[in-house]
Amino acid sequence: MAPLLGKLEQDRRSEQGAWLFLTSLGVFFVACMILYAIYIVLRVSPQAADLQPFYVPRSFVLTTVNLIAISVLLHMAVGAVRREQRNDFPRYIIIAFALSLVFFAIQGTGLTMMVTELQKPNASLRNLYSLTIVLVIVHALHVVGGVAAMVFLLFGMARGKYDHERHFPIKFCAMYWHFLDVVWILMLCSFALAAYLSKM
């Protein structure tokens, strides 16, 4: 019993560390979004009449749906492992993992469109496209971290490590993907603002 209590205490400390980690990442992304918004207001909006419109790839909407689906599946996995539904929670994680790989195909399509716009000879918003591409890639790199976390979960499941008492890795993975959702939605709103102001 004592070793189990020690492990549960370790899980609680790990959860505190996870919140600190997500908070620091949140500060980083919020700072990036603020700087992006300032650039739009100061550099894009005043020159909008003389600029080509800024286009946000439609595939970014599919990216949003994909991320939300992954997040929902991982949330369901946490609930399933708490209820000891041993057939359900691996299924949720496997489907979420498959969708996380689909994310890169969808995101690659959107990035390709933005690079094409960037390379047009008459492109007047090269800096904005470049900045947007950098932000999308930074977010995608954090998604790579989320995919790695799911690979870790898959190995843990194969060894039967998770049950209703010890499932913090699954909970943290879900928290991380919820975080990626929120960040992406904020980024997409910023991109939509840039598209709107460039057409005024």
mmCIF file of C-alpha atoms in Angstrom:
data_model
loop_
_atom_site.group_PDB
_atom_site.id
_atom_site.type_symbol
_atom_site.label_atom_id
_atom_site.label_comp_id
_atom_site.label_asym_id
_atom_site.label_seq_id
_atom_site.Cartn_x
_atom_site.Cartn_y
_atom_site.Cartn_z
ATOM 1 C CA MET A 1 0.000 0.000 0.000
ATOM 2 C CA ALA A 2 2.838 2.390 0.879
ATOM 3 C CA PRO A 3 4.456 2.185 -2.594
ATOM 4 C CA LEU A 4 1.088 2.982 -4.205
ATOM 5 C CA LEU A 5 0.624 6.035 -1.963
ATOM 6 C CA GLY A 6 4.116 7.162 -2.912
ATOM 7 C CA LYS A 7 3.290 6.827 -6.609
ATOM 8 C CA LEU A 8 0.035 8.758 -6.214
ATOM 9 C CA GLU A 9 1.916 11.526 -4.411
ATOM 10 C CA GLN A 10 4.409 11.574 -7.275
ATOM 11 C CA ASP A 11 1.494 11.910 -9.715
ATOM 12 C CA ARG A 12 0.231 14.937 -7.771
ATOM 13 C CA ARG A 13 3.648 16.579 -7.964
ATOM 14 C CA SER A 14 3.794 15.754 -11.673
ATOM 15 C CA GLU A 15 0.419 17.442 -12.177
ATOM 16 C CA GLN A 16 1.677 20.620 -10.517
ATOM 17 C CA GLY A 17 4.709 20.560 -12.817
ATOM 18 C CA ALA A 18 2.424 20.007 -15.814
ATOM 19 C CA TRP A 19 0.359 23.087 -14.980
ATOM 20 C CA LEU A 20 3.532 25.148 -14.602
ATOM 21 C CA PHE A 21 4.770 23.874 -17.982
ATOM 22 C CA LEU A 22 1.476 24.661 -19.743
ATOM 23 C CA THR A 23 1.309 28.094 -18.115
ATOM 24 C CA SER A 24 4.807 28.986 -19.354
ATOM 25 C CA LEU A 25 3.924 27.793 -22.861
ATOM 26 C CA GLY A 26 0.700 29.794 -22.674
ATOM 27 C CA VAL A 27 2.612 32.971 -21.809
ATOM 28 C CA PHE A 28 4.895 32.368 -24.803
ATOM 29 C CA PHE A 29 2.018 31.909 -27.260
ATOM 30 C CA VAL A 30 -0.009 34.829 -25.871
ATOM 31 C CA ALA A 31 3.051 37.075 -26.245
ATOM 32 C CA CYS A 32 3.424 35.895 -29.861
ATOM 33 C CA MET A 33 -0.256 36.638 -30.576
ATOM 34 C CA ILE A 34 0.006 40.113 -29.030
ATOM 35 C CA LEU A 35 3.058 40.933 -31.162
ATOM 36 C CA TYR A 36 1.287 39.551 -34.244
ATOM 37 C CA ALA A 37 -1.779 41.719 -33.539
ATOM 38 C CA ILE A 38 0.396 44.803 -33.003
ATOM 39 C CA TYR A 39 2.123 44.169 -36.339
ATOM 40 C CA ILE A 40 -1.256 43.859 -38.091
ATOM 41 C CA VAL A 41 -2.635 47.064 -36.573
ATOM 42 C CA LEU A 42 0.501 49.157 -37.098
ATOM 43 C CA ARG A 43 1.801 47.849 -40.431
ATOM 44 C CA VAL A 44 -1.035 46.164 -42.332
ATOM 45 C CA SER A 45 -4.169 48.145 -41.481
ATOM 46 C CA PRO A 46 -2.868 51.633 -42.431
ATOM 47 C CA GLN A 47 -1.719 50.359 -45.854
ATOM 48 C CA ALA A 48 -4.646 48.026 -46.543
ATOM 49 C CA ALA A 49 -5.880 49.959 -49.598
ATOM 50 C CA ASP A 50 -2.518 49.529 -51.349
ATOM 51 C CA LEU A 51 -1.994 45.855 -50.466
ATOM 52 C CA GLN A 52 -3.045 42.559 -51.961
ATOM 53 C CA PRO A 53 -5.556 40.780 -49.698
ATOM 54 C CA PHE A 54 -4.197 38.328 -47.140
ATOM 55 C CA TYR A 55 -5.645 34.835 -47.593
ATOM 56 C CA VAL A 56 -6.093 32.291 -44.806
ATOM 57 C CA PRO A 57 -6.132 28.719 -46.178
ATOM 58 C CA ARG A 58 -9.508 27.003 -45.881
ATOM 59 C CA SER A 59 -7.701 23.873 -44.745
ATOM 60 C CA PHE A 60 -7.031 25.674 -41.453
ATOM 61 C CA VAL A 61 -10.714 25.146 -40.633
ATOM 62 C CA LEU A 62 -10.185 21.397 -41.100
ATOM 63 C CA THR A 63 -7.134 21.675 -38.854
ATOM 64 C CA THR A 64 -9.367 23.155 -36.153
ATOM 65 C CA VAL A 65 -11.911 20.324 -36.477
ATOM 66 C CA ASN A 66 -9.073 17.773 -36.399
ATOM 67 C CA LEU A 67 -7.518 19.233 -33.233
ATOM 68 C CA ILE A 68 -10.872 19.409 -31.445
ATOM 69 C CA ALA A 69 -11.616 15.784 -32.374
ATOM 70 C CA ILE A 70 -8.260 14.653 -30.944
ATOM 71 C CA SER A 71 -8.881 16.634 -27.771
ATOM 72 C CA VAL A 72 -12.369 15.154 -27.326
ATOM 73 C CA LEU A 73 -11.070 11.602 -27.855
ATOM 74 C CA LEU A 74 -8.334 12.060 -25.260
ATOM 75 C CA HIS A 75 -10.851 13.531 -22.809
ATOM 76 C CA MET A 76 -13.012 10.440 -23.377
ATOM 77 C CA ALA A 77 -9.946 8.233 -22.829
ATOM 78 C CA VAL A 78 -9.376 9.828 -19.409
ATOM 79 C CA GLY A 79 -13.005 9.158 -18.459
ATOM 80 C CA ALA A 80 -12.789 5.576 -19.751
ATOM 81 C CA VAL A 81 -9.627 4.728 -17.807
ATOM 82 C CA ARG A 82 -11.130 6.185 -14.625
ATOM 83 C CA ARG A 83 -14.126 3.865 -15.088
ATOM 84 C CA GLU A 84 -11.836 0.921 -15.902
ATOM 85 C CA GLN A 85 -13.304 0.583 -19.404
ATOM 86 C CA ARG A 86 -10.288 -1.328 -20.637
ATOM 87 C CA ASN A 87 -11.622 -1.871 -24.147
ATOM 88 C CA ASP A 88 -12.656 1.743 -24.732
ATOM 89 C CA PHE A 89 -9.737 3.866 -23.597
ATOM 90 C CA PRO A 90 -7.115 2.188 -25.866
ATOM 91 C CA ARG A 91 -9.482 2.632 -28.805
ATOM 92 C CA TYR A 92 -9.840 6.364 -28.104
ATOM 93 C CA ILE A 93 -6.083 6.839 -27.881
ATOM 94 C CA ILE A 94 -5.383 4.870 -31.062
ATOM 95 C CA ILE A 95 -7.965 6.899 -33.038
ATOM 96 C CA ALA A 96 -6.581 10.148 -31.575
ATOM 97 C CA PHE A 97 -3.068 9.080 -32.598
ATOM 98 C CA ALA A 98 -4.226 8.370 -36.172
ATOM 99 C CA LEU A 99 -5.919 11.788 -36.347
ATOM 100 C CA SER A 100 -2.753 13.462 -35.050
ATOM 101 C CA LEU A 101 -0.908 12.105 -38.102
ATOM 102 C CA VAL A 102 -3.703 13.388 -40.366
ATOM 103 C CA PHE A 103 -3.109 16.829 -38.816
ATOM 104 C CA PHE A 104 0.269 17.113 -40.565
ATOM 105 C CA ALA A 105 -1.224 16.308 -43.966
ATOM 106 C CA ILE A 106 -3.924 18.959 -43.534
ATOM 107 C CA GLN A 107 -1.525 21.535 -42.137
ATOM 108 C CA GLY A 108 0.974 20.834 -44.906
ATOM 109 C CA THR A 109 -1.695 21.711 -47.483
ATOM 110 C CA GLY A 110 -2.341 25.074 -45.806
ATOM 111 C CA LEU A 111 1.346 25.877 -45.473
ATOM 112 C CA THR A 112 1.929 25.029 -49.143
ATOM 113 C CA MET A 113 -0.782 27.520 -50.136
ATOM 114 C CA MET A 114 0.779 30.231 -47.945
ATOM 115 C CA VAL A 115 4.272 29.617 -49.357
ATOM 116 C CA THR A 116 2.785 29.889 -52.871
ATOM 117 C CA GLU A 117 1.257 33.267 -51.991
ATOM 118 C CA LEU A 118 4.552 34.359 -50.453
ATOM 119 C CA GLN A 119 6.466 33.583 -53.642
ATOM 120 C CA LYS A 120 4.182 35.491 -56.017
ATOM 121 C CA PRO A 121 6.095 38.321 -57.745
ATOM 122 C CA ASN A 122 3.465 40.912 -56.802
ATOM 123 C CA ALA A 123 3.019 39.748 -53.207
ATOM 124 C CA SER A 124 2.744 42.875 -51.055
ATOM 125 C CA LEU A 125 2.323 41.058 -47.740
ATOM 126 C CA ARG A 126 5.476 38.953 -47.747
ATOM 127 C CA ASN A 127 6.318 39.887 -44.162
ATOM 128 C CA LEU A 128 2.830 39.001 -42.933
ATOM 129 C CA TYR A 129 2.840 35.663 -44.761
ATOM 130 C CA SER A 130 6.323 34.906 -43.425
ATOM 131 C CA LEU A 131 5.295 35.748 -39.862
ATOM 132 C CA THR A 132 2.140 33.644 -40.167
ATOM 133 C CA ILE A 133 4.072 30.674 -41.562
ATOM 134 C CA VAL A 134 6.540 30.872 -38.663
ATOM 135 C CA LEU A 135 3.693 30.859 -36.111
ATOM 136 C CA VAL A 136 1.993 27.898 -37.814
ATOM 137 C CA ILE A 137 5.276 25.951 -37.832
ATOM 138 C CA VAL A 138 5.939 26.752 -34.157
ATOM 139 C CA HIS A 139 2.473 25.421 -33.292
ATOM 140 C CA ALA A 140 3.067 22.325 -35.462
ATOM 141 C CA LEU A 141 6.335 21.647 -33.596
ATOM 142 C CA HIS A 142 4.371 21.613 -30.346
ATOM 143 C CA VAL A 143 1.936 19.195 -31.989
ATOM 144 C CA VAL A 144 4.947 16.935 -32.614
ATOM 145 C CA GLY A 145 5.390 16.935 -28.831
ATOM 146 C CA GLY A 146 1.746 15.906 -28.453
ATOM 147 C CA VAL A 147 2.218 13.042 -30.924
ATOM 148 C CA ALA A 148 5.305 11.891 -28.996
ATOM 149 C CA ALA A 149 3.214 11.911 -25.799
ATOM 150 C CA MET A 150 0.653 9.649 -27.471
ATOM 151 C CA VAL A 151 3.388 7.246 -28.573
ATOM 152 C CA PHE A 152 4.464 7.126 -24.918
ATOM 153 C CA LEU A 153 0.850 6.317 -23.960
ATOM 154 C CA LEU A 154 0.650 3.531 -26.541
ATOM 155 C CA PHE A 155 3.747 1.863 -25.070
ATOM 156 C CA GLY A 156 2.336 2.309 -21.567
ATOM 157 C CA MET A 157 -0.960 0.725 -22.620
ATOM 158 C CA ALA A 158 0.873 -2.242 -24.130
ATOM 159 C CA ARG A 159 2.493 -2.818 -20.722
ATOM 160 C CA GLY A 160 -0.815 -2.381 -18.852
ATOM 161 C CA LYS A 161 0.475 0.582 -16.817
ATOM 162 C CA TYR A 162 -2.783 2.548 -16.520
ATOM 163 C CA ASP A 163 -5.795 1.986 -14.287
ATOM 164 C CA HIS A 164 -8.399 4.042 -12.397
ATOM 165 C CA GLU A 165 -5.803 5.102 -9.788
ATOM 166 C CA ARG A 166 -2.730 5.672 -11.932
ATOM 167 C CA HIS A 167 -3.457 7.411 -15.211
ATOM 168 C CA PHE A 168 -1.739 10.796 -14.950
ATOM 169 C CA PRO A 169 0.125 10.423 -18.298
ATOM 170 C CA ILE A 170 -3.236 10.077 -20.086
ATOM 171 C CA LYS A 171 -4.623 13.080 -18.203
ATOM 172 C CA PHE A 172 -1.560 15.192 -19.006
ATOM 173 C CA CYS A 173 -1.695 14.242 -22.692
ATOM 174 C CA ALA A 174 -5.351 15.343 -22.789
ATOM 175 C CA MET A 175 -4.484 18.613 -20.999
ATOM 176 C CA TYR A 176 -1.683 19.292 -23.490
ATOM 177 C CA TRP A 177 -3.946 18.734 -26.502
ATOM 178 C CA HIS A 178 -6.648 20.953 -24.954
ATOM 179 C CA PHE A 179 -3.928 23.596 -24.682
ATOM 180 C CA LEU A 180 -2.959 23.118 -28.348
ATOM 181 C CA ASP A 181 -6.636 23.579 -29.290
ATOM 182 C CA VAL A 182 -6.949 26.878 -27.444
ATOM 183 C CA VAL A 183 -3.680 28.192 -28.880
ATOM 184 C CA TRP A 184 -4.665 27.232 -32.429
ATOM 185 C CA ILE A 185 -8.106 28.869 -32.134
ATOM 186 C CA LEU A 186 -6.467 32.089 -30.890
ATOM 187 C CA MET A 187 -4.003 31.940 -33.782
ATOM 188 C CA LEU A 188 -6.773 31.356 -36.293
ATOM 189 C CA CYS A 189 -8.687 34.356 -34.925
ATOM 190 C CA SER A 190 -5.527 36.456 -35.338
ATOM 191 C CA PHE A 191 -5.108 35.254 -38.929
ATOM 192 C CA ALA A 192 -8.764 36.042 -39.647
ATOM 193 C CA LEU A 193 -8.251 39.551 -38.230
ATOM 194 C CA ALA A 194 -5.254 40.038 -40.535
ATOM 195 C CA ALA A 195 -7.326 38.867 -43.533
ATOM 196 C CA TYR A 196 -10.169 41.210 -42.606
ATOM 197 C CA LEU A 197 -7.954 44.281 -42.111
ATOM 198 C CA SER A 198 -6.031 43.641 -45.333
ATOM 199 C CA LYS A 199 -9.279 43.885 -47.306
ATOM 200 C CA MET A 200 -10.585 47.103 -45.746
#
